[in-house]
Amino acid sequence: MLTVLCLQNKDKERLKESRSNNGHLFTSITVCSTTLCSSCNRSFTSKEALSCPACNATIHNRCRDSLASCAKMKQRVRQSVHLSDLSVCLYLSVSNLSERPSSAIYPSDSLRQSLLGSRRVRSGLGLAKSVSTNNIAGLRGAEESVGLRRILSQSTESLNFRSRTWSMESLTDDGEWWWSPLLEELKLQGSCVQSDSWSSSVDQSYLQTLHRDLIRQQDVIYELIQTEFHHVRTLRIMEGVYRRGLQEEVRVESSLLHSVFPCLDRLLELHNHFLSELLRKRQEGLIEGSNNNYTIRGLGELLVTQFSGQRAEDMKKVYSEFCSRHPKAVKIYKDVLSRDRRLQQFIRRVCRGPLLRRHGVQECILLVTQRITKYPVLLQRILDHTKGNDREPLSRALALMKDLVSSVDQEVLELSRCGRLQEVMARLDPRAQTEVQDGGVFIGGELLRRKLLHDGALMWKLQGSRMKDVQVLLMSDILVFLQEKDQKLTFASLDKSPVVSLTNLIVRDIANQERGLYLISNSTPPVMYELHAASKDERRTWMSRIQEAAHSCPSRDEFPLIETEGGALVRRLRAEIQQKDREVMELLEERGTLISDLWDASGGSKEPLSPASNRKLFRVDSSHAARAETILLSSISEGQNGNQLQGLALTQVKGRD
């Protein structure tokens, strides 16, 4: 009796404790920024959160009291209390079993059969978790004892079954998913780079035979291979988990997928090849008779091949595109995540694993963006610990890598400026126009034929002491002042022209004013503009940028301030031709891929194709196929004379003007 009452008191205390947290059993966990709160549906600003293992709810600490009650934990506590009450009732009535016949306990045979069943009593289903049958006194008959055991075992078995059901639900939430094989494959492939360093992965007896500089060099090379594997792993997670999940489960449109994961396949192809070459070098450096001891030599030539030629151009192209689209990709992902509940549920499931919790979508995009900046640091460290003839190829590889990073930075800057100019043009009033000092009307379309070099907000001081906020665009040959009006941008209508030519423009700071500067135009008569920046550093930036642009400004003979009608026609035709060239290039690349797949599918010969056979691959079965080669040769001949034709067209256009 005492045992039963103690059990009942513990269950009531457990129920009281669970009620203090609305039935939840919260534990502190670390989450990624993409995880959303189950209560307020907002992201986590810090990595600390509370999680209930019963209902898998993840919330902020401040949302602890506002979360709804835990249905599963409440059900479990209710079942436990109900079982305790049942045990007490059975104990109180068991003393009368010796005086009551079997028919009194079971009024009919059918009811007895339905309660007891025909199965044998299983020894494993005792009452150890609720109440022990050995402590029940007064059971004198074997039939009554067996019957009572079966009734109690049925009640505990039902509770155990529900407990097993709850456990299986948790396993389903946190267990195997369709991306689990990919994670297992990545774990298996990363077994060779699990150690913290190269010196800890080889045998100590082998390590003692090497020079200290060689050990440090191999440690850095190992770090290069390890980080390259981590980079490939990030790309494969983006491709095999997130992009596939967004495509197949969330049903996100292909255009949005391309915006969130730009040029992902090309990045994966490049780095898969680089990683395979590094692992090949590792395999070649294995000591005979050992699987762990190795030294990698001759790495410089491999790095020169990777960071020069066509591969360098491919890396420059894909990283320029990916890095320039980074802000837009994150913005689109956040917008879709905030309004698509299926995506929210998918991200919650994905982020439950320890690996994917550290590799959310935004984290993966940022890691890929930063990867190319890590190579110069690693190569410099390898070079510092390298002596002899191996230094020369490593030095060349380092120089190539620095040039590649610089080119990518410049391309990203140019693309970001183009994107910024497109944003300005989208806000510019299509009817906006202004007169310039040399005569003529300057329209908004004139901005598109120029490059944006810098932009920002300045204060334009008018006559007296009035100051006006203006948006300033520093273009390749002009300065443009814009104002916001009715949520649209238009040319500033103030006391001077809002378009200033950079030709022979004079830039001076204002004495005794840390934030002011003068702009003096080379017009007749000269016009002076007084501008004020928000800080001294910002004024210094504007002055240096304007002076650099004025120094490299093209002459008006080469680049007129206002484009003529004929010049606009030529520029538009050139842009259309360039667009068609890009489309043709994409079609040719796709055609080449299809031909290669066709050749592989047809069991192509290992011997090289003859020129005649090679030409047949690019022909079609039609009546005009015989003329294809003649037409192509004629087109190539005409293309070689394209510069002469273009010069003739420009001459004719100028003649009409």
XYZ file of C-alpha atoms in Angstrom:
657
model
C 0.000 0.000 0.000
C 2.848 2.370 0.867
C 4.558 1.664 -2.460
C 1.407 2.501 -4.400
C 0.802 5.728 -2.492
C 4.417 6.847 -3.015
C 4.031 6.209 -6.733
C 0.820 8.217 -6.808
C 2.458 11.139 -5.015
C 5.394 11.124 -7.470
C 3.026 11.191 -10.430
C 1.113 14.112 -8.946
C 4.390 15.993 -8.356
C 5.411 15.282 -11.940
C 2.087 16.625 -13.169
C 2.459 19.735 -11.030
C 5.997 20.324 -12.334
C 4.932 19.924 -15.956
C 2.063 22.345 -15.459
C 4.494 25.061 -14.425
C 5.775 25.037 -18.048
C 2.402 24.324 -19.699
C 3.279 20.659 -19.740
C 6.556 21.141 -21.650
C 9.908 19.727 -20.584
C 12.199 22.428 -21.926
C 15.925 22.002 -22.518
C 18.413 24.575 -23.781
C 19.736 24.009 -27.318
C 21.733 25.893 -29.962
C 19.910 26.784 -33.186
C 20.777 28.505 -36.458
C 19.365 31.853 -37.536
C 17.013 30.229 -40.068
C 15.063 28.378 -37.360
C 11.693 29.920 -36.543
C 10.029 30.110 -33.140
C 7.067 27.741 -32.752
C 5.166 30.383 -30.784
C 5.770 33.767 -32.443
C 7.024 32.389 -35.811
C 10.053 34.702 -35.793
C 13.700 33.865 -36.322
C 16.213 33.604 -33.482
C 18.548 36.564 -33.024
C 20.735 34.538 -30.664
C 21.798 30.920 -30.879
C 20.210 29.967 -27.529
C 16.685 28.523 -27.570
C 14.396 26.179 -25.641
C 13.179 22.863 -27.057
C 10.579 20.390 -25.807
C 11.522 16.797 -26.741
C 7.897 15.665 -26.411
C 6.256 17.870 -29.048
C 9.469 19.084 -30.797
C 8.594 22.733 -30.165
C 11.464 25.267 -30.383
C 10.833 28.697 -28.865
C 12.455 31.867 -27.547
C 13.007 32.063 -23.827
C 10.556 34.980 -23.676
C 7.848 32.875 -25.390
C 7.906 30.247 -22.655
C 4.616 31.253 -21.060
C 2.755 32.071 -24.265
C 3.217 28.642 -25.858
C 0.209 26.325 -25.894
C 0.160 23.340 -23.574
C 2.108 20.250 -24.552
C -0.538 17.760 -25.655
C 1.748 14.728 -25.678
C 3.239 15.308 -22.237
C -0.186 16.053 -20.795
C -1.460 12.791 -22.236
C 1.437 10.853 -20.756
C 0.983 12.368 -17.296
C -2.767 11.725 -17.433
C -2.144 8.101 -18.359
C 0.368 7.686 -15.541
C -2.015 9.170 -12.960
C -4.869 7.069 -14.272
C -2.746 3.939 -13.936
C -1.865 4.819 -10.345
C -5.538 5.300 -9.476
C -6.331 1.975 -11.110
C -3.621 0.257 -9.090
C -4.957 1.685 -5.827
C -8.501 0.564 -6.685
C -7.270 -2.909 -7.485
C -5.344 -3.050 -4.235
C -8.398 -2.013 -2.200
C -10.568 -4.653 -3.859
C -8.045 -7.481 -3.877
C -8.731 -8.445 -0.249
C -12.220 -9.582 -1.239
C -11.038 -11.834 -4.045
C -10.622 -14.839 -1.747
C -14.251 -14.613 -0.655
C -15.721 -13.972 -4.104
C -16.050 -16.659 -6.739
C -14.724 -16.331 -10.237
C -18.193 -15.676 -11.587
C -18.519 -12.614 -9.404
C -15.412 -11.110 -10.884
C -16.289 -12.151 -14.435
C -20.143 -12.157 -14.755
C -20.103 -14.177 -17.974
C -17.728 -16.408 -19.884
C -17.815 -14.158 -22.924
C -16.865 -11.106 -20.867
C -14.140 -13.071 -19.138
C -12.822 -14.262 -22.471
C -12.835 -10.712 -23.844
C -11.008 -9.356 -20.793
C -8.479 -12.129 -20.279
C -8.068 -13.380 -23.826
C -6.649 -16.715 -24.834
C -2.977 -15.687 -24.875
C -0.543 -16.819 -22.256
C 0.853 -14.569 -19.622
C 4.166 -13.100 -20.729
C 6.809 -12.885 -18.069
C 8.240 -9.719 -19.562
C 5.047 -7.702 -18.993
C 5.130 -7.509 -15.223
C 4.145 -4.530 -13.129
C 7.589 -3.262 -12.336
C 6.751 0.224 -13.703
C 3.406 0.641 -11.938
C 2.764 -1.786 -9.096
C 4.369 -5.139 -8.238
C 2.038 -8.146 -8.106
C 4.306 -9.762 -5.533
C 3.261 -7.073 -3.028
C -0.471 -7.756 -3.444
C -1.718 -9.862 -0.527
C -4.742 -12.078 -0.397
C -4.477 -13.801 -3.786
C -5.235 -17.412 -2.895
C -6.486 -18.905 -6.117
C -4.300 -19.505 -9.155
C -7.047 -18.473 -11.548
C -7.722 -15.232 -9.698
C -3.993 -14.482 -9.555
C -3.517 -15.106 -13.253
C -6.634 -13.123 -14.121
C -5.545 -10.146 -12.083
C -2.080 -10.274 -13.572
C -3.599 -10.267 -17.031
C -5.855 -7.302 -16.284
C -2.950 -5.304 -14.848
C -0.614 -6.388 -17.646
C -3.193 -5.230 -20.203
C -3.335 -1.789 -18.607
C 0.450 -1.441 -18.410
C 0.828 -2.899 -21.905
C -1.479 -0.256 -23.330
C 0.562 2.418 -21.604
C 3.794 0.864 -22.857
C 2.347 0.711 -26.375
C 1.465 4.403 -26.260
C 4.922 5.155 -24.907
C 6.463 3.188 -27.763
C 4.237 5.090 -30.205
C 5.435 8.403 -28.782
C 9.041 7.233 -29.073
C 8.526 6.201 -32.699
C 7.047 9.618 -33.474
C 10.167 11.271 -32.090
C 12.311 8.897 -34.148
C 10.350 9.778 -37.258
C 10.857 13.492 -36.614
C 14.593 13.264 -35.950
C 15.564 10.069 -37.767
C 15.991 9.044 -41.366
C 15.100 11.453 -44.166
C 15.760 11.363 -47.876
C 18.902 13.451 -47.369
C 20.370 11.050 -44.782
C 22.221 8.940 -47.422
C 23.925 12.083 -48.693
C 25.100 13.004 -45.193
C 26.362 9.470 -44.630
C 28.246 9.607 -47.922
C 29.836 12.942 -46.986
C 30.801 11.550 -43.594
C 32.448 8.538 -45.234
C 34.298 10.673 -47.778
C 35.561 12.985 -45.046
C 37.176 10.196 -43.054
C 40.592 11.055 -44.529
C 40.430 14.667 -43.222
C 38.904 14.099 -39.800
C 42.116 14.796 -37.894
C 42.846 18.317 -36.720
C 46.179 18.437 -38.541
C 48.482 16.393 -40.733
C 50.954 15.831 -37.896
C 48.236 14.208 -35.780
C 47.062 11.941 -38.621
C 50.394 10.236 -39.367
C 52.393 7.897 -37.141
C 54.618 9.589 -34.603
C 57.542 7.355 -35.572
C 57.271 8.624 -39.159
C 56.865 12.206 -37.969
C 60.156 12.107 -36.082
C 62.057 11.420 -39.313
C 60.980 14.698 -40.966
C 62.299 18.247 -40.692
C 60.315 20.843 -38.776
C 59.732 23.086 -41.831
C 58.410 20.128 -43.825
C 56.016 19.245 -40.999
C 54.655 22.794 -40.937
C 54.333 22.819 -44.711
C 52.399 19.539 -44.697
C 50.139 20.857 -41.937
C 49.134 23.825 -44.132
C 48.686 21.600 -47.196
C 46.479 19.331 -45.087
C 44.459 22.394 -44.056
C 44.037 23.300 -47.734
C 42.697 19.809 -48.523
C 40.500 19.765 -45.431
C 38.930 23.158 -46.101
C 38.451 22.258 -49.770
C 36.526 19.149 -48.714
C 34.412 21.257 -46.341
C 33.705 23.637 -49.215
C 32.624 20.786 -51.503
C 30.483 19.449 -48.663
C 28.775 22.835 -48.352
C 28.092 22.914 -52.091
C 26.674 19.381 -52.035
C 24.415 20.256 -49.093
C 23.148 23.263 -51.035
C 22.552 21.101 -54.102
C 21.392 17.813 -52.564
C 19.401 19.060 -49.572
C 18.220 22.637 -49.924
C 17.795 23.049 -53.670
C 16.250 19.603 -54.038
C 14.008 20.174 -51.025
C 12.827 23.550 -52.288
C 12.166 22.037 -55.697
C 10.478 18.767 -54.726
C 8.849 19.454 -51.338
C 8.214 23.196 -51.267
C 7.597 23.430 -55.051
C 9.513 26.668 -55.495
C 9.671 28.015 -59.046
C 12.808 27.347 -61.070
C 13.516 31.066 -61.505
C 13.562 31.584 -57.743
C 15.796 28.544 -57.289
C 18.264 29.978 -59.794
C 18.185 33.309 -57.953
C 18.856 31.717 -54.547
C 21.468 29.219 -55.833
C 23.127 30.873 -58.861
C 25.639 28.825 -60.928
C 25.696 26.118 -58.242
C 26.316 23.253 -60.661
C 29.342 24.956 -62.217
C 30.807 25.707 -58.792
C 30.353 22.093 -57.750
C 32.007 20.851 -60.929
C 35.038 23.127 -60.495
C 35.682 22.292 -56.865
C 34.976 18.581 -57.261
C 37.744 18.473 -59.858
C 40.138 20.474 -57.658
C 39.457 18.256 -54.635
C 39.963 15.076 -56.670
C 43.341 16.396 -57.872
C 44.399 17.198 -54.309
C 43.372 13.731 -53.116
C 45.261 12.215 -56.037
C 48.375 14.047 -54.878
C 47.810 12.653 -51.405
C 47.499 9.128 -52.787
C 50.698 9.534 -54.782
C 52.546 10.685 -51.662
C 51.731 7.580 -49.571
C 54.735 5.767 -48.151
C 55.010 2.199 -49.415
C 53.305 -0.244 -47.079
C 51.341 2.446 -45.191
C 47.868 3.967 -45.543
C 48.387 6.872 -43.130
C 51.926 8.131 -43.678
C 52.339 10.439 -46.676
C 53.920 13.687 -47.805
C 52.586 15.802 -50.651
C 55.228 17.188 -53.005
C 55.076 19.147 -56.245
C 51.867 20.954 -55.289
C 52.881 24.179 -57.056
C 52.321 22.850 -60.576
C 48.857 21.626 -59.645
C 47.955 25.042 -58.202
C 49.305 26.848 -61.290
C 47.109 24.649 -63.502
C 44.062 25.256 -61.305
C 44.423 29.046 -61.124
C 45.390 29.809 -64.736
C 43.987 29.361 -68.222
C 40.411 28.274 -68.794
C 39.867 27.115 -65.216
C 40.812 30.538 -63.901
C 38.387 32.158 -66.341
C 35.643 29.765 -65.220
C 36.320 30.522 -61.545
C 36.318 34.240 -62.241
C 33.012 34.008 -64.070
C 31.126 31.847 -61.581
C 32.420 33.600 -58.445
C 31.722 37.017 -59.916
C 28.156 35.981 -60.601
C 27.649 34.199 -57.281
C 29.189 36.921 -55.103
C 27.373 39.730 -56.878
C 24.038 37.951 -56.385
C 24.691 37.175 -52.722
C 22.572 40.020 -51.224
C 19.714 39.387 -53.649
C 19.793 35.628 -53.003
C 19.551 36.108 -49.235
C 16.754 38.661 -49.631
C 14.703 36.376 -51.884
C 15.201 33.437 -49.520
C 14.052 35.478 -46.512
C 10.982 36.706 -48.389
C 9.969 33.180 -49.404
C 10.693 31.851 -45.906
C 8.523 34.496 -44.245
C 5.424 33.704 -46.302
C 5.718 30.011 -47.249
C 4.743 27.695 -44.406
C 5.936 24.593 -46.250
C 9.423 26.061 -46.459
C 9.339 26.891 -42.747
C 8.430 23.313 -41.867
C 11.094 21.940 -44.217
C 13.814 24.146 -42.704
C 12.758 23.094 -39.193
C 13.128 19.429 -40.087
C 16.464 19.967 -41.803
C 17.989 22.024 -38.985
C 17.393 19.324 -36.375
C 20.552 17.520 -37.439
C 23.859 18.770 -35.959
C 25.558 19.203 -39.350
C 22.691 20.966 -41.113
C 22.014 23.106 -38.047
C 25.398 24.737 -38.674
C 24.810 24.885 -42.432
C 21.607 26.806 -43.040
C 20.850 28.345 -46.418
C 22.187 31.777 -45.504
C 25.267 30.290 -43.845
C 26.018 28.172 -46.918
C 25.709 31.138 -49.274
C 28.064 33.179 -47.096
C 30.613 30.337 -46.858
C 30.702 29.947 -50.639
C 31.133 33.696 -51.070
C 34.103 33.772 -48.695
C 35.893 30.694 -50.034
C 37.856 32.343 -52.834
C 39.402 34.825 -50.368
C 40.909 31.948 -48.325
C 43.199 30.650 -51.074
C 45.810 33.483 -51.027
C 46.235 33.134 -47.250
C 46.742 29.362 -47.427
C 49.105 29.603 -50.408
C 51.176 32.270 -48.663
C 51.524 30.052 -45.572
C 52.553 27.089 -47.720
C 55.123 29.269 -49.474
C 56.547 30.500 -46.148
C 57.457 26.923 -45.178
C 58.735 25.847 -48.607
C 62.381 25.861 -49.672
C 64.301 24.965 -52.807
C 62.918 24.567 -56.306
C 59.332 24.172 -55.110
C 59.086 27.889 -54.270
C 58.990 29.113 -57.885
C 55.737 27.357 -58.956
C 54.140 28.197 -55.611
C 55.054 31.871 -56.095
C 53.473 31.835 -59.551
C 50.354 30.136 -58.189
C 50.080 32.757 -55.434
C 50.427 35.618 -57.933
C 47.782 34.033 -60.187
C 45.451 33.563 -57.255
C 45.821 37.188 -56.145
C 45.095 38.388 -59.682
C 42.041 36.122 -59.789
C 40.709 37.460 -56.487
C 41.318 41.038 -57.627
C 39.484 40.369 -60.901
C 36.569 38.815 -59.064
C 36.389 41.809 -56.707
C 36.351 44.194 -59.662
C 33.696 42.172 -61.477
C 31.546 42.018 -58.346
C 31.930 45.771 -57.904
C 30.942 46.415 -61.530
C 27.936 44.102 -61.298
C 26.808 45.640 -58.019
C 27.066 49.111 -59.549
C 25.036 47.986 -62.553
C 22.430 46.593 -60.200
C 22.389 49.855 -58.255
C 21.946 51.834 -61.484
C 19.036 49.596 -62.440
C 17.433 50.315 -59.057
C 17.809 54.050 -59.629
C 16.351 53.776 -63.128
C 13.395 51.819 -61.757
C 12.619 54.697 -59.372
C 13.344 57.466 -61.864
C 10.290 59.165 -63.300
C 10.093 58.141 -66.992
C 9.077 61.735 -67.894
C 12.102 63.238 -66.090
C 14.289 65.517 -68.208
C 16.408 68.618 -67.747
C 18.317 71.176 -69.766
C 22.127 71.224 -69.737
C 24.376 74.265 -69.935
C 25.678 73.545 -73.428
C 22.144 73.265 -74.756
C 19.999 70.248 -75.365
C 17.690 68.119 -73.256
C 19.084 65.423 -70.990
C 16.674 62.506 -70.409
C 16.849 59.564 -68.023
C 17.786 57.121 -70.755
C 21.156 58.863 -71.092
C 22.229 57.284 -67.796
C 22.108 53.789 -69.285
C 24.981 54.453 -71.679
C 27.260 55.356 -68.775
C 28.833 53.485 -65.868
C 27.953 54.256 -62.278
C 31.124 54.845 -60.253
C 29.741 56.050 -56.919
C 26.485 57.255 -55.416
C 25.181 58.614 -52.148
C 23.361 61.443 -50.375
C 24.776 64.981 -50.099
C 23.507 68.415 -49.071
C 23.356 71.061 -51.814
C 23.683 74.605 -50.460
C 21.596 77.128 -52.363
C 21.650 80.914 -52.285
C 21.583 82.184 -48.743
C 21.754 79.400 -46.176
C 19.227 76.939 -47.524
C 20.294 73.304 -47.798
C 18.605 70.649 -49.941
C 19.001 66.891 -49.723
C 20.027 65.429 -53.074
C 20.947 61.961 -54.352
C 24.216 62.241 -56.275
C 25.265 59.830 -59.037
C 28.907 59.903 -60.085
C 28.932 58.522 -63.625
C 31.866 57.927 -65.969
C 31.737 61.490 -67.374
C 29.105 63.459 -65.419
C 27.681 64.196 -61.975
C 23.891 63.967 -61.674
C 21.778 65.420 -58.855
C 18.409 63.785 -58.177
C 15.583 64.588 -55.778
C 12.736 62.473 -54.453
C 9.250 63.649 -55.334
C 6.026 61.675 -54.823
C 8.056 58.513 -54.089
C 9.812 58.911 -57.453
C 13.226 60.246 -58.370
C 13.553 63.193 -60.704
C 16.276 65.644 -61.721
C 16.838 68.291 -59.063
C 15.068 71.530 -60.076
C 17.179 74.065 -58.212
C 19.092 77.203 -59.170
C 21.719 75.355 -61.257
C 21.783 72.548 -63.781
C 21.550 69.082 -62.123
C 23.947 67.591 -64.713
C 27.619 68.582 -64.340
C 30.276 67.485 -66.820
C 33.480 66.064 -65.324
C 35.619 67.477 -68.140
C 38.236 69.731 -66.461
C 36.093 69.838 -63.295
C 37.848 71.463 -60.320
C 37.306 69.997 -56.816
C 38.256 72.000 -53.708
C 37.539 71.672 -50.008
C 36.007 74.547 -48.034
C 38.249 76.233 -45.514
C 37.176 75.888 -41.859
C 34.466 73.373 -42.837
C 35.303 69.717 -42.379
C 32.357 68.414 -44.416
C 32.086 70.938 -47.280
C 33.513 70.924 -50.826
C 33.341 73.086 -53.956
C 32.801 71.896 -57.521
C 33.766 74.411 -60.244
C 32.667 73.493 -63.757
C 34.645 74.306 -66.921
C 31.759 76.026 -68.648
C 31.260 79.550 -69.915
C 30.671 81.190 -67.523
C 32.009 78.845 -64.797
C 29.468 77.538 -62.291
C 30.312 76.701 -58.670
C 28.446 74.107 -56.578
C 28.733 73.962 -52.793
C 28.081 70.514 -51.335
C 28.233 69.136 -47.800
C 28.734 65.527 -46.758
C 27.625 63.802 -43.571
C 31.158 63.429 -42.206
C 34.759 64.361 -42.872
C 35.624 60.870 -44.112
C 32.680 60.865 -46.496
C 33.776 64.224 -47.925
C 37.288 62.834 -48.446
C 35.817 59.816 -50.257
C 33.692 61.957 -52.551
C 36.588 64.279 -53.408
C 38.948 61.409 -54.283
C 36.313 59.588 -56.367
C 35.361 62.732 -58.304
C 38.999 63.620 -58.969
C 39.758 60.101 -60.234
C 36.707 60.151 -62.508
C 37.566 63.619 -63.856
C 41.120 62.487 -64.586
C 39.916 59.518 -66.679
C 36.916 61.279 -68.230
C 36.646 60.771 -72.022
C 36.664 63.739 -74.357
C 33.409 65.061 -75.743
C 34.483 64.173 -79.265
C 34.687 60.507 -78.276
C 31.722 60.523 -75.900
C 29.180 63.323 -76.440
C 27.165 64.553 -73.503
C 23.847 63.887 -75.267
C 23.587 61.023 -77.696
C 22.286 61.655 -81.196
C 19.512 59.614 -82.738
C 21.906 57.783 -85.033
C 24.282 57.017 -82.168
C 21.407 55.654 -80.099
C 20.436 53.378 -82.985
C 23.989 52.036 -83.301
C 24.263 51.464 -79.552
C 20.925 49.642 -79.471
C 21.920 47.445 -82.402
C 25.240 46.614 -80.742
C 23.466 45.641 -77.531
C 21.060 43.402 -79.441
C 23.936 41.751 -81.317
C 25.776 41.092 -78.056
C 22.619 39.600 -76.571
C 22.192 37.320 -79.579
C 25.843 36.299 -79.307
C 25.293 35.277 -75.688
C 22.203 33.299 -76.622
C 24.054 31.546 -79.450
C 26.910 30.704 -77.076
C 24.515 29.180 -74.559
C 22.820 27.136 -77.288
C 26.172 25.902 -78.604
C 27.269 24.886 -75.107
C 24.009 23.031 -74.581
C 24.333 21.386 -77.999
C 27.880 20.295 -77.242
C 26.736 18.735 -73.968
C 23.943 16.851 -75.717
C 26.322 15.579 -78.395
C 28.750 14.395 -75.730
C 25.930 12.585 -73.906
C 24.800 11.051 -77.178
C 28.320 9.849 -77.906
C 28.633 8.305 -74.439
C 25.195 6.670 -74.645
C 25.995 5.100 -78.007
C 29.168 3.487 -76.661
C 31.580 5.778 -78.453
C 34.910 4.444 -79.657
C 38.010 5.152 -77.614
C 39.886 6.090 -80.801
C 39.727 9.761 -81.860
C 37.193 10.723 -84.497
C 38.272 11.588 -87.999
C 37.458 15.104 -89.252
C 34.715 13.736 -91.509
C 33.092 11.804 -88.658
C 33.404 14.792 -86.397
C 31.546 16.989 -88.896
C 28.714 14.464 -89.179
C 27.949 14.880 -85.490
C 27.023 18.515 -86.075
C 24.842 17.888 -89.115
C 21.108 17.235 -89.264
C 19.116 14.876 -91.417
C 17.507 17.280 -93.886
C 17.677 18.184 -97.547
C 19.832 21.236 -96.734
C 22.464 19.307 -94.776
C 24.847 19.215 -97.742
C 24.960 23.025 -97.865
C 25.704 23.419 -94.131
C 29.489 23.372 -94.400
C 29.537 25.922 -97.231
C 27.237 28.257 -95.313
C 29.349 27.992 -92.146
C 32.577 28.740 -94.021
C 30.945 31.719 -95.690
C 29.706 33.002 -92.320
C 33.187 32.719 -90.825
C 34.621 34.702 -93.735
C 32.031 37.412 -93.258
C 32.695 37.484 -89.522
C 36.372 38.162 -90.099
C 35.427 41.268 -92.044
C 33.009 42.397 -89.333
C 35.123 45.344 -88.224
C 35.172 46.760 -91.731
C 31.411 46.372 -92.071
C 30.882 48.004 -88.693
C 33.080 50.939 -89.643
C 31.147 51.364 -92.882
C 27.841 51.354 -90.989
C 29.086 54.023 -88.578
C 30.234 56.161 -91.509
C 26.804 55.919 -93.126
C 25.049 56.811 -89.865
C 27.269 59.861 -89.348
C 26.595 60.895 -92.940
C 22.854 60.852 -92.305
C 23.307 62.941 -89.146
